Coordinates of C-alpha atoms and ligand atoms in Angstrom, one line a residue:
Chain N
M1 CA 53.7 -223.8 -8.5
T2 CA 55.7 -227.0 -7.9
L3 CA 59.2 -227.6 -6.7
D4 CA 60.0 -228.7 -10.2
Q5 CA 58.9 -225.4 -11.6
L6 CA 60.8 -223.5 -8.9
L7 CA 64.0 -225.5 -9.6
T8 CA 63.6 -224.7 -13.3
D9 CA 63.2 -221.0 -12.7
T10 CA 66.0 -220.8 -10.2
K11 CA 68.6 -222.2 -12.6
P12 CA 68.7 -219.4 -15.2
A13 CA 68.5 -216.8 -12.4
L14 CA 71.6 -218.3 -10.8
S15 CA 73.6 -218.4 -14.0
Q16 CA 72.7 -214.8 -14.7
I17 CA 73.7 -213.8 -11.1
Y18 CA 77.0 -215.7 -11.6
S19 CA 77.9 -214.1 -14.9
T20 CA 76.6 -210.5 -14.4
D21 CA 76.0 -209.6 -10.8
L22 CA 79.0 -211.2 -9.1
P23 CA 81.5 -209.3 -11.3
E24 CA 79.4 -206.1 -10.8
L25 CA 79.5 -206.7 -7.0
S26 CA 83.3 -207.1 -7.0
Q27 CA 83.7 -203.9 -8.9
A28 CA 81.3 -201.8 -6.9
K29 CA 83.1 -198.8 -5.4
D30 CA 81.2 -197.9 -2.4
W31 CA 79.0 -199.8 0.1
Q32 CA 75.9 -198.2 -1.3
S33 CA 76.4 -199.7 -4.8
K34 CA 77.4 -203.0 -3.2
Y35 CA 74.1 -203.2 -1.3
R36 CA 72.1 -202.1 -4.3
V37 CA 73.6 -205.0 -6.3
L38 CA 73.0 -207.4 -3.4
M39 CA 69.3 -206.5 -3.2
Q40 CA 68.8 -206.7 -6.9
L41 CA 70.3 -210.1 -6.8
G42 CA 67.9 -211.3 -4.2
R43 CA 65.0 -210.1 -6.3
K44 CA 66.2 -212.3 -9.2
L45 CA 65.7 -215.5 -7.4
P46 CA 62.1 -216.8 -7.7
A47 CA 60.1 -216.5 -4.4
I48 CA 58.7 -219.6 -2.8
P49 CA 54.9 -219.1 -2.7
E50 CA 53.5 -218.5 0.7
K51 CA 51.5 -221.8 0.5
M52 CA 54.6 -223.8 0.0
K53 CA 56.5 -222.3 3.0
Q54 CA 55.9 -225.3 5.3
P55 CA 57.3 -224.9 8.9
S56 CA 59.6 -227.8 8.2
L57 CA 61.4 -225.7 5.5
L58 CA 62.1 -222.9 7.9
V59 CA 65.8 -222.4 8.6
K60 CA 66.3 -221.7 12.3
G61 CA 69.0 -219.3 13.6
C62 CA 68.1 -216.4 11.3
E63 CA 66.9 -213.0 12.6
S64 CA 64.7 -212.9 9.5
R65 CA 62.9 -216.0 8.3
A66 CA 64.4 -218.1 5.5
W67 CA 63.2 -221.3 3.8
L68 CA 65.0 -224.0 1.9
M69 CA 63.8 -226.7 -0.5
H70 CA 65.9 -229.5 -1.8
Y71 CA 66.0 -232.0 -4.6
Y72 CA 68.6 -234.6 -5.2
N73 CA 69.0 -236.1 -8.7
Q74 CA 70.2 -239.5 -7.9
H75 CA 70.9 -240.4 -11.5
Q76 CA 73.4 -237.6 -12.0
D77 CA 74.4 -237.2 -8.4
Q78 CA 73.5 -233.5 -8.2
H79 CA 71.9 -231.5 -5.4
F80 CA 69.5 -228.7 -6.3
F81 CA 68.0 -226.1 -4.0
V82 CA 65.4 -223.4 -3.9
L83 CA 65.5 -220.8 -1.1
D84 CA 63.8 -217.7 0.0
S85 CA 64.2 -215.1 2.8
E86 CA 61.9 -212.3 3.9
A87 CA 65.0 -210.0 4.2
R88 CA 66.4 -208.8 0.9
I89 CA 70.0 -208.4 1.9
V90 CA 70.1 -211.9 3.4
K91 CA 68.3 -213.3 0.3
G92 CA 71.0 -211.6 -1.9
L93 CA 73.8 -213.2 0.1
M94 CA 72.0 -216.5 0.0
A95 CA 71.6 -216.3 -3.7
I96 CA 75.4 -216.0 -4.1
M97 CA 75.8 -219.0 -1.9
L98 CA 73.3 -220.9 -4.0
C99 CA 75.2 -219.9 -7.2
L100 CA 78.2 -221.7 -5.8
V101 CA 76.6 -224.9 -4.6
N102 CA 73.6 -225.6 -6.9
G103 CA 74.1 -228.7 -8.9
M104 CA 77.0 -230.0 -6.9
S105 CA 77.7 -233.6 -6.4
N106 CA 77.3 -235.1 -3.0
T107 CA 81.1 -235.3 -2.4
D108 CA 81.7 -231.8 -3.5
L109 CA 78.9 -230.3 -1.4
K110 CA 80.2 -232.2 1.6
K111 CA 83.7 -230.6 1.2
F112 CA 82.4 -227.2 0.2
N113 CA 83.9 -224.4 2.3
L114 CA 81.8 -221.2 2.2
A115 CA 84.4 -219.0 3.8
Q116 CA 87.0 -220.0 1.2
A117 CA 84.6 -219.6 -1.7
F118 CA 83.5 -216.1 -0.5
D119 CA 87.1 -215.2 0.0
K120 CA 88.0 -216.1 -3.6
L121 CA 85.2 -213.8 -4.7
N122 CA 86.3 -211.0 -2.4
L123 CA 83.1 -211.4 -0.5
K124 CA 84.5 -212.5 2.8
P125 CA 83.5 -209.2 4.6
Y126 CA 79.8 -210.0 3.9
L127 CA 80.2 -213.4 5.5
S128 CA 81.6 -212.1 8.8
Q129 CA 79.1 -209.3 9.0
S130 CA 76.2 -211.5 8.3
R131 CA 77.0 -214.3 10.6
G132 CA 74.0 -213.3 12.6
S133 CA 71.8 -213.1 9.6
G134 CA 71.7 -216.8 9.3
L135 CA 74.0 -217.3 6.3
N136 CA 75.8 -219.9 8.2
A137 CA 72.6 -221.5 9.5
M138 CA 71.5 -221.8 5.9
M139 CA 74.8 -223.3 4.8
E140 CA 74.5 -225.9 7.6
R141 CA 71.0 -226.7 6.5
I142 CA 72.2 -227.1 2.9
K143 CA 75.0 -229.5 4.0
S144 CA 72.6 -231.5 6.1
C145 CA 70.9 -232.5 2.8
C146 CA 74.1 -234.5 1.9
H147 CA 74.1 -238.2 2.6
Chain V
M1 CA 73.8 -181.4 42.5
S2 CA 75.5 -180.4 39.2
H3 CA 73.6 -178.8 36.3
F4 CA 73.2 -181.4 33.5
D5 CA 75.9 -180.9 30.9
P6 CA 75.6 -183.4 28.1
V7 CA 79.3 -183.0 27.1
N8 CA 80.5 -183.6 30.6
F9 CA 78.1 -186.5 31.0
R10 CA 79.3 -188.2 27.8
G11 CA 82.9 -187.7 29.0
H12 CA 82.3 -190.3 31.7
F13 CA 82.2 -193.0 29.1
E14 CA 85.5 -194.3 27.8
F15 CA 83.6 -196.4 25.2
F16 CA 82.9 -193.4 23.1
Q17 CA 86.6 -192.4 23.0
Q18 CA 87.4 -195.9 21.9
N19 CA 84.6 -195.9 19.2
P20 CA 84.5 -192.4 17.8
D21 CA 83.0 -193.5 14.5
W22 CA 80.0 -195.2 15.9
V23 CA 76.5 -193.9 16.9
Y24 CA 75.2 -196.2 19.6
L25 CA 71.4 -196.2 19.7
D26 CA 70.9 -199.7 21.2
N27 CA 70.6 -198.5 24.7
A28 CA 67.5 -200.5 25.5
A29 CA 69.6 -203.6 24.9
T30 CA 72.4 -202.5 27.2
M31 CA 74.0 -199.3 28.3
H32 CA 77.6 -198.2 28.5
K33 CA 79.4 -198.0 31.8
P34 CA 80.9 -194.8 33.2
T35 CA 84.5 -194.8 34.5
A36 CA 83.2 -194.7 38.1
V37 CA 81.7 -198.2 37.6
L38 CA 84.8 -199.6 35.9
N39 CA 87.0 -198.2 38.6
A40 CA 84.8 -199.6 41.4
I41 CA 85.0 -203.1 39.9
T42 CA 88.8 -203.0 39.3
R43 CA 89.4 -201.6 42.7
F44 CA 87.4 -204.3 44.3
Y45 CA 89.4 -207.0 42.6
Q46 CA 92.7 -205.2 43.2
R47 CA 92.2 -204.4 46.9
N48 CA 89.3 -206.2 48.5
N49 CA 88.8 -209.5 46.6
S50 CA 87.6 -212.3 48.9
N51 CA 84.5 -214.3 49.2
V52 CA 81.6 -212.9 51.2
H53 CA 79.9 -214.1 54.3
R54 CA 82.2 -217.0 54.8
G55 CA 85.7 -216.3 56.0
A56 CA 86.5 -215.4 59.6
H57 CA 89.4 -213.5 58.2
T58 CA 89.4 -209.7 57.9
L59 CA 89.7 -209.6 54.1
S60 CA 86.4 -211.5 53.8
Q61 CA 84.9 -209.2 56.3
N62 CA 85.9 -206.2 54.2
A63 CA 84.5 -207.8 51.0
T64 CA 81.3 -208.6 52.9
R65 CA 81.1 -205.0 54.1
A66 CA 81.5 -203.6 50.6
F67 CA 78.9 -206.1 49.2
E68 CA 76.4 -205.3 51.9
Q69 CA 77.0 -201.6 51.5
A70 CA 76.0 -202.1 47.9
R71 CA 72.7 -203.6 49.1
D72 CA 72.2 -200.5 51.4
D73 CA 72.9 -198.1 48.5
I74 CA 70.4 -199.9 46.3
A75 CA 67.8 -200.1 49.0
A76 CA 68.1 -196.3 49.6
F77 CA 68.0 -195.7 45.8
I78 CA 64.5 -197.2 45.5
N79 CA 63.4 -196.2 49.0
A80 CA 63.0 -199.8 50.2
K81 CA 61.9 -200.0 53.9
D82 CA 64.4 -202.7 54.7
R83 CA 67.8 -203.8 53.2
Q84 CA 66.7 -207.4 53.3
Q85 CA 64.1 -206.6 50.6
I86 CA 66.9 -206.3 48.1
I87 CA 67.7 -209.7 46.6
F88 CA 70.7 -209.9 44.3
C89 CA 70.2 -212.0 41.2
S90 CA 71.6 -212.1 37.7
G91 CA 69.1 -209.8 36.2
A92 CA 65.4 -209.1 35.4
T93 CA 65.0 -212.5 33.8
A94 CA 66.4 -214.4 36.8
A95 CA 64.2 -212.3 39.1
L96 CA 61.0 -213.0 37.2
N97 CA 61.8 -216.7 37.1
Q98 CA 62.3 -216.7 40.8
I99 CA 59.0 -214.9 41.4
A100 CA 57.1 -217.2 39.0
F101 CA 58.6 -220.3 40.4
G102 CA 58.4 -219.2 44.0
L103 CA 54.8 -218.1 44.0
M104 CA 53.6 -221.1 42.0
H105 CA 54.2 -223.5 44.9
T106 CA 53.1 -221.3 47.7
V107 CA 50.8 -218.5 47.0
L108 CA 49.2 -219.8 43.7
Q109 CA 47.0 -222.8 43.7
P110 CA 45.6 -224.8 40.8
G111 CA 42.7 -222.9 39.2
D112 CA 44.2 -219.5 40.0
R113 CA 44.7 -216.8 37.3
I114 CA 47.7 -214.6 36.4
L115 CA 47.3 -211.4 34.4
I116 CA 50.0 -210.0 32.1
T117 CA 49.9 -207.7 29.1
A118 CA 50.3 -208.1 25.3
L119 CA 53.3 -205.8 25.5
E120 CA 55.6 -207.9 27.7
H121 CA 59.2 -209.0 27.1
H122 CA 59.6 -212.8 26.8
A123 CA 61.2 -212.6 30.3
N124 CA 57.7 -211.7 31.6
I125 CA 55.9 -214.3 29.7
V126 CA 57.9 -217.5 29.5
P127 CA 58.6 -217.9 33.3
W128 CA 54.8 -217.8 34.0
Q129 CA 54.1 -220.1 31.0
L130 CA 56.7 -222.6 32.2
H131 CA 54.8 -223.3 35.4
C132 CA 51.2 -222.4 34.5
A133 CA 50.4 -225.4 32.4
G134 CA 51.8 -228.0 34.7
F135 CA 50.3 -226.4 37.8
G136 CA 46.9 -225.7 36.4
V137 CA 47.1 -221.9 36.5
T138 CA 45.6 -219.7 33.7
L139 CA 47.5 -216.9 32.1
D140 CA 45.3 -214.0 30.9
I141 CA 46.6 -211.3 28.5
V142 CA 45.5 -207.6 28.5
P143 CA 45.2 -206.6 24.8
L144 CA 46.5 -203.4 23.3
T145 CA 44.6 -200.5 21.8
A146 CA 45.0 -199.4 18.2
D147 CA 47.8 -197.0 19.2
N148 CA 49.8 -199.9 20.9
K149 CA 49.0 -198.8 24.5
I150 CA 47.8 -201.2 27.1
D151 CA 44.0 -201.3 26.9
Q152 CA 43.0 -199.9 30.3
Q153 CA 39.4 -200.8 29.9
A154 CA 40.3 -204.4 29.2
F155 CA 42.7 -204.3 32.1
T156 CA 39.8 -203.4 34.4
R157 CA 37.6 -206.1 32.9
L158 CA 40.2 -208.8 33.3
L159 CA 40.9 -207.7 36.9
A160 CA 37.3 -208.7 37.6
L161 CA 38.4 -212.3 37.0
Q162 CA 40.4 -211.8 40.2
P163 CA 43.9 -212.8 39.2
K164 CA 46.2 -213.6 42.1
V165 CA 49.1 -212.1 40.3
V166 CA 49.3 -209.1 37.9
S167 CA 52.6 -208.6 36.2
F168 CA 53.5 -205.9 33.7
S169 CA 56.4 -203.8 32.5
H170 CA 57.0 -200.3 33.6
I171 CA 58.3 -199.3 30.2
S172 CA 57.9 -201.3 27.0
N173 CA 61.3 -202.3 25.6
V174 CA 59.8 -202.4 22.1
L175 CA 58.0 -199.1 22.0
G176 CA 59.3 -197.0 24.9
H177 CA 55.8 -196.3 26.1
I178 CA 55.6 -195.5 29.8
Q179 CA 52.8 -197.4 31.4
P180 CA 50.6 -195.7 34.1
I181 CA 52.1 -198.1 36.7
A182 CA 51.0 -196.2 39.8
Q183 CA 47.4 -196.4 38.7
M184 CA 47.6 -200.0 37.5
I185 CA 49.2 -201.1 40.7
Q186 CA 46.4 -199.5 42.7
Q187 CA 43.7 -201.1 40.6
A188 CA 45.4 -204.5 40.8
K189 CA 45.7 -204.2 44.6
K190 CA 42.1 -203.3 44.9
A191 CA 41.3 -206.5 43.0
G192 CA 43.3 -208.3 45.6
A193 CA 46.3 -209.2 43.3
I194 CA 50.0 -209.4 44.0
T195 CA 51.7 -206.9 41.7
V196 CA 54.9 -207.5 39.8
V197 CA 56.6 -204.8 37.8
D198 CA 59.3 -205.5 35.3
G199 CA 61.4 -202.5 35.7
A200 CA 64.2 -203.5 33.2
Q201 CA 63.6 -200.3 31.1
G202 CA 61.9 -198.3 33.8
I203 CA 64.6 -198.0 36.5
V204 CA 66.9 -195.9 34.3
H205 CA 64.2 -193.5 33.2
D206 CA 62.7 -192.3 36.5
R207 CA 63.3 -192.4 40.2
I208 CA 61.4 -195.3 41.8
D209 CA 59.9 -195.1 45.2
V210 CA 58.7 -198.6 46.0
Q211 CA 56.9 -197.6 49.1
L212 CA 55.1 -194.8 47.4
L213 CA 54.1 -197.1 44.6
D214 CA 53.2 -199.8 47.1
V215 CA 54.3 -202.4 44.6
D216 CA 54.9 -206.0 45.7
F217 CA 57.8 -206.8 43.4
Y218 CA 59.9 -204.6 41.3
V219 CA 62.8 -206.1 39.3
W220 CA 65.6 -204.9 37.0
S221 CA 68.9 -205.7 35.4
G222 CA 72.1 -203.7 36.3
H223 CA 73.4 -203.5 32.8
K224 CA 70.5 -201.3 31.6
L225 CA 71.3 -198.9 34.5
Y226 CA 74.9 -198.1 33.6
G227 CA 76.0 -201.1 35.7
P228 CA 77.8 -204.4 34.8
T229 CA 76.1 -207.4 33.2
G230 CA 75.4 -210.4 35.5
I231 CA 73.8 -208.5 38.3
G232 CA 70.2 -207.6 38.9
V233 CA 67.8 -206.8 41.7
L234 CA 64.6 -208.4 42.9
Y235 CA 62.9 -206.1 45.3
G236 CA 59.9 -207.5 47.2
K237 CA 57.7 -206.9 50.1
T238 CA 59.2 -208.8 53.1
E239 CA 56.1 -211.0 53.8
L240 CA 56.0 -212.1 50.1
L241 CA 59.7 -212.7 49.9
E242 CA 59.3 -214.9 52.9
Q243 CA 56.7 -217.0 51.0
L244 CA 58.8 -217.4 47.8
K245 CA 60.1 -220.9 47.4
P246 CA 63.8 -220.5 46.5
I247 CA 64.5 -221.5 42.9
F248 CA 68.1 -222.3 43.7
G249 CA 69.4 -224.3 46.6
G250 CA 73.1 -224.3 47.7
G251 CA 75.5 -222.5 50.0
E252 CA 74.6 -219.3 52.0
M253 CA 70.8 -219.8 51.6
I254 CA 70.5 -222.4 54.4
S255 CA 71.0 -222.2 58.2
E256 CA 71.2 -225.9 58.7
V257 CA 71.6 -228.8 56.3
Q258 CA 71.0 -232.5 57.1
F259 CA 70.6 -235.2 54.5
S260 CA 67.0 -235.5 55.4
H261 CA 66.1 -231.8 55.1
S262 CA 67.5 -228.3 55.4
L263 CA 66.5 -225.2 57.2
F264 CA 66.5 -222.0 55.1
N265 CA 68.5 -219.0 56.1
K266 CA 66.8 -215.6 56.7
L267 CA 66.3 -213.0 54.0
P268 CA 68.0 -211.9 51.9
F269 CA 70.3 -214.9 51.9
R270 CA 67.5 -217.4 51.6
L271 CA 67.0 -216.3 48.0
E272 CA 70.8 -215.9 47.2
A273 CA 72.2 -219.4 46.8
G274 CA 75.9 -219.7 46.0
T275 CA 78.6 -217.1 45.7
P276 CA 76.9 -213.9 44.5
D277 CA 78.2 -211.6 41.9
I278 CA 80.2 -209.5 44.4
S279 CA 81.9 -207.2 42.0
G280 CA 78.7 -206.8 40.0
A281 CA 76.8 -205.7 43.1
I282 CA 79.6 -203.2 43.9
G283 CA 79.6 -202.0 40.3
L284 CA 75.9 -201.5 40.3
A285 CA 76.0 -199.5 43.5
A286 CA 78.8 -197.4 42.0
A287 CA 76.5 -196.8 39.0
I288 CA 73.7 -195.7 41.2
N289 CA 75.8 -193.5 43.3
W290 CA 77.4 -191.9 40.2
L291 CA 74.0 -191.4 38.6
Q292 CA 72.6 -189.6 41.6
K293 CA 75.1 -186.8 41.0
F294 CA 72.9 -185.8 38.2
N295 CA 69.4 -184.4 38.3
T296 CA 66.9 -186.9 37.1
N297 CA 64.5 -184.3 35.7
E298 CA 67.3 -182.6 33.8
I299 CA 68.3 -185.9 32.3
K300 CA 64.8 -186.7 31.4
N301 CA 64.4 -183.3 29.7
Y302 CA 67.5 -183.7 27.8
K303 CA 66.4 -187.1 26.5
T304 CA 63.0 -185.7 25.6
M305 CA 64.7 -183.0 23.6
L306 CA 66.7 -185.7 21.7
L307 CA 63.5 -187.7 21.1
K308 CA 61.7 -184.6 19.8
Q309 CA 64.6 -183.8 17.4
F310 CA 64.4 -187.4 16.2
Y311 CA 60.7 -187.4 15.7
N312 CA 60.9 -184.1 13.9
G313 CA 63.5 -185.5 11.6
L314 CA 61.5 -188.6 10.8
Q315 CA 58.8 -186.3 9.3
A316 CA 61.1 -185.6 6.4
I317 CA 61.7 -189.3 5.6
P318 CA 59.1 -190.8 3.3
G319 CA 57.6 -194.2 3.7
L320 CA 58.0 -194.8 7.4
D321 CA 55.6 -196.6 9.7
I322 CA 56.2 -195.3 13.2
L323 CA 55.0 -197.7 15.9
S324 CA 56.0 -195.7 19.0
S325 CA 54.0 -192.8 20.2
P326 CA 56.0 -189.6 21.1
V327 CA 53.9 -189.0 24.2
H328 CA 54.8 -190.8 27.4
N329 CA 57.8 -192.2 25.7
A330 CA 61.0 -193.0 27.6
G331 CA 63.3 -192.6 24.6
I332 CA 62.6 -195.5 22.3
V333 CA 61.3 -195.3 18.7
A334 CA 60.3 -198.4 16.9
L335 CA 59.6 -198.0 13.2
N336 CA 59.5 -199.8 9.9
V337 CA 60.3 -198.8 6.4
Q338 CA 57.1 -199.7 4.6
G339 CA 57.3 -203.0 2.8
E340 CA 60.9 -203.6 4.0
H341 CA 62.2 -206.1 6.5
P342 CA 63.6 -204.6 9.7
A343 CA 66.7 -206.7 9.3
D344 CA 67.5 -205.0 6.0
V345 CA 67.1 -201.5 7.5
A346 CA 69.2 -202.4 10.5
E347 CA 71.9 -203.8 8.3
L348 CA 72.0 -200.7 6.1
L349 CA 72.3 -198.6 9.3
N350 CA 75.0 -200.9 10.6
Q351 CA 77.0 -200.2 7.4
Q352 CA 76.8 -196.6 8.3
H353 CA 78.0 -197.3 11.9
V354 CA 74.6 -196.6 13.5
A355 CA 74.0 -199.4 16.0
V356 CA 70.3 -200.2 16.3
R357 CA 68.3 -203.4 16.6
G358 CA 66.1 -204.8 13.9
G359 CA 63.9 -207.7 14.8
Q360 CA 61.3 -208.7 17.4
H361 CA 63.1 -207.5 20.5
C362 CA 62.0 -210.6 22.5
A363 CA 58.4 -209.6 22.1
M364 CA 57.2 -212.1 19.4
P365 CA 53.6 -212.2 20.6
F366 CA 53.4 -208.4 20.2
F367 CA 54.6 -208.5 16.6
S368 CA 52.4 -211.5 15.6
Q369 CA 49.3 -209.6 16.8
L370 CA 50.3 -206.7 14.5
G371 CA 51.3 -209.1 11.7
L372 CA 54.7 -207.6 11.5
A373 CA 58.1 -209.3 11.1
G374 CA 59.5 -206.9 13.7
A375 CA 60.7 -203.3 13.8
V376 CA 63.8 -201.3 13.9
R377 CA 64.4 -199.9 17.3
F378 CA 66.3 -196.6 18.0
S379 CA 66.8 -196.2 21.8
F380 CA 68.4 -193.1 23.2
A381 CA 70.4 -192.4 26.3
P382 CA 71.5 -189.2 27.9
Y383 CA 75.0 -189.7 26.6
N384 CA 73.8 -189.4 23.0
T385 CA 74.1 -186.1 21.3
E386 CA 72.2 -183.9 19.0
V387 CA 74.8 -184.6 16.3
E388 CA 74.3 -188.3 16.7
V389 CA 70.5 -187.8 16.3
A390 CA 71.2 -185.9 13.1
T391 CA 73.6 -188.6 11.9
S392 CA 71.2 -191.4 12.6
L393 CA 68.4 -189.5 10.7
Q394 CA 70.7 -189.1 7.7
A395 CA 71.7 -192.7 7.8
L396 CA 68.0 -193.8 8.0
A397 CA 67.2 -191.5 5.0
Q398 CA 70.1 -193.1 3.1
A399 CA 68.8 -196.6 4.0
V400 CA 65.4 -195.7 2.8
E401 CA 66.8 -194.4 -0.4
I402 CA 68.8 -197.6 -1.1
L403 CA 65.8 -199.8 -0.3
T404 CA 63.3 -198.0 -2.4
A405 CA 65.6 -197.1 -5.3
Ligands
PLP1 C1 61.2 -205.0 29.5 C2 62.3 -206.0 29.7 N1 62.2 -207.0 30.5 C3 63.1 -207.9 30.8 C4 64.3 -207.9 30.1 C5 65.3 -208.9 30.3 O1 66.5 -208.4 30.9 P1 67.8 -209.3 31.1 O2 68.0 -210.0 29.7 O3 68.9 -208.4 31.4 O4 67.5 -210.3 32.1 C6 64.5 -206.8 29.2 C7 65.8 -206.8 28.4 O5 65.8 -206.6 27.2 C8 63.5 -205.9 29.0 O6 63.7 -204.9 28.1

């Protein structure tokens, strides 16, 4: 497995999450269904193989461990990411986050406001609840990839 | 002494009236405070607030009297021989740091050994580590048995290396296991070691008699004993307290200061630099005085009953790995849902308003030995109810169902 391969596998997973899971999530009636969707969603993102989980990829500030890999396409000015977490709910939330930022230009990523974006999708409650789960730490790490 | 009535007991805690839709099972992290404690703190600020030990004025003398009365109450509570053996500090962490720092420059010499166990909280690992390397002292670790108890045979073996200090927790904050501290203290003393007991979880479970235990140091945090945060106690044998090098310098702890040197004050002030947490000490004494209205054994029996109910309920939930043993357990159950991360389980319980902790509980070395990401910890207190135990079991079953669907 290479970063290239992971990036290639992540892309269709994200577009599927965006078109199918996010609408399902916003329509879920009770918390149980919401969490079921969230966990499914995490499962759709390809896992980073154990061997590739270098300590330098570890995102600090999470109760559960999470990893982030980054690739910047200079030609097209696009940032691409692959991420993984050992906790499924966190991974699901991070997958949503990734849907929103993957492929962004450097300028757009710099300006990106996670709270506003989650608010638009009616997902804000997840963000406040999961502040401790390292979603914000992950966002900071993603932004630190900007130049 | 009143007969233990759980409904009456719970009634002392305003928190539950304010949060009727929550089940609080994170008592090992911190406990709630009875009205008696809240009142004592408020009353101090309303009526007696002044700094202690300094003013010649009557108000300061009154505050000093209340503060020193707190010290007397705490000394009596653990049967300390002398009031000066009660050193106020900010908590168990601060106490262990003072002991590690204070011994390292006086009692311990390069080449000496210290013995701790594989079940310690970071607060009983890191302070030793901080000084060991630089000072040339070796830290040995007692391993655990397959059922996560301290390996007593290995303990005996490691004592043969003649550690100068042996430090262990009374009750494990991760598993709830009660360690055989009386026996361990005796063994360590026979081997010539100074004994330190981290009583952060122990002090609330049982009555401690420091003279009977013959322990050299026993430390705890007030907030895990129905008291406020920010106050804790370092109990020590007088001759050892005299030898501790103070970790903090400042006001109150000196008798004479010149720019060339200072002379230290006598105990307990020598180890209490700066303005102490006056209201905290008063709050902690109020907690202790309030708690003594209840019978310790009846409280223990009630907690044991809750624990038994919880363990029985766990039998009906599939796919659990239970790390805590139900015997010699102070009311803490650490478990995992097989194949699931504890953070996920804790979050699904949180959704159902059951407050537990999922993670490593400041015991990373313990979990790395087991190869686990952590555990979900349910910790019970006497203000919890049978209904709450049932609710938490239902919530756990629901979490398992969602995770394994
Ligand atoms: C066994 C044990 N030791 C030490 C501590 C540290 O206590 P504090 O953070 O109040 O200083 C704790 C608290 O979690 C504990 O459970």
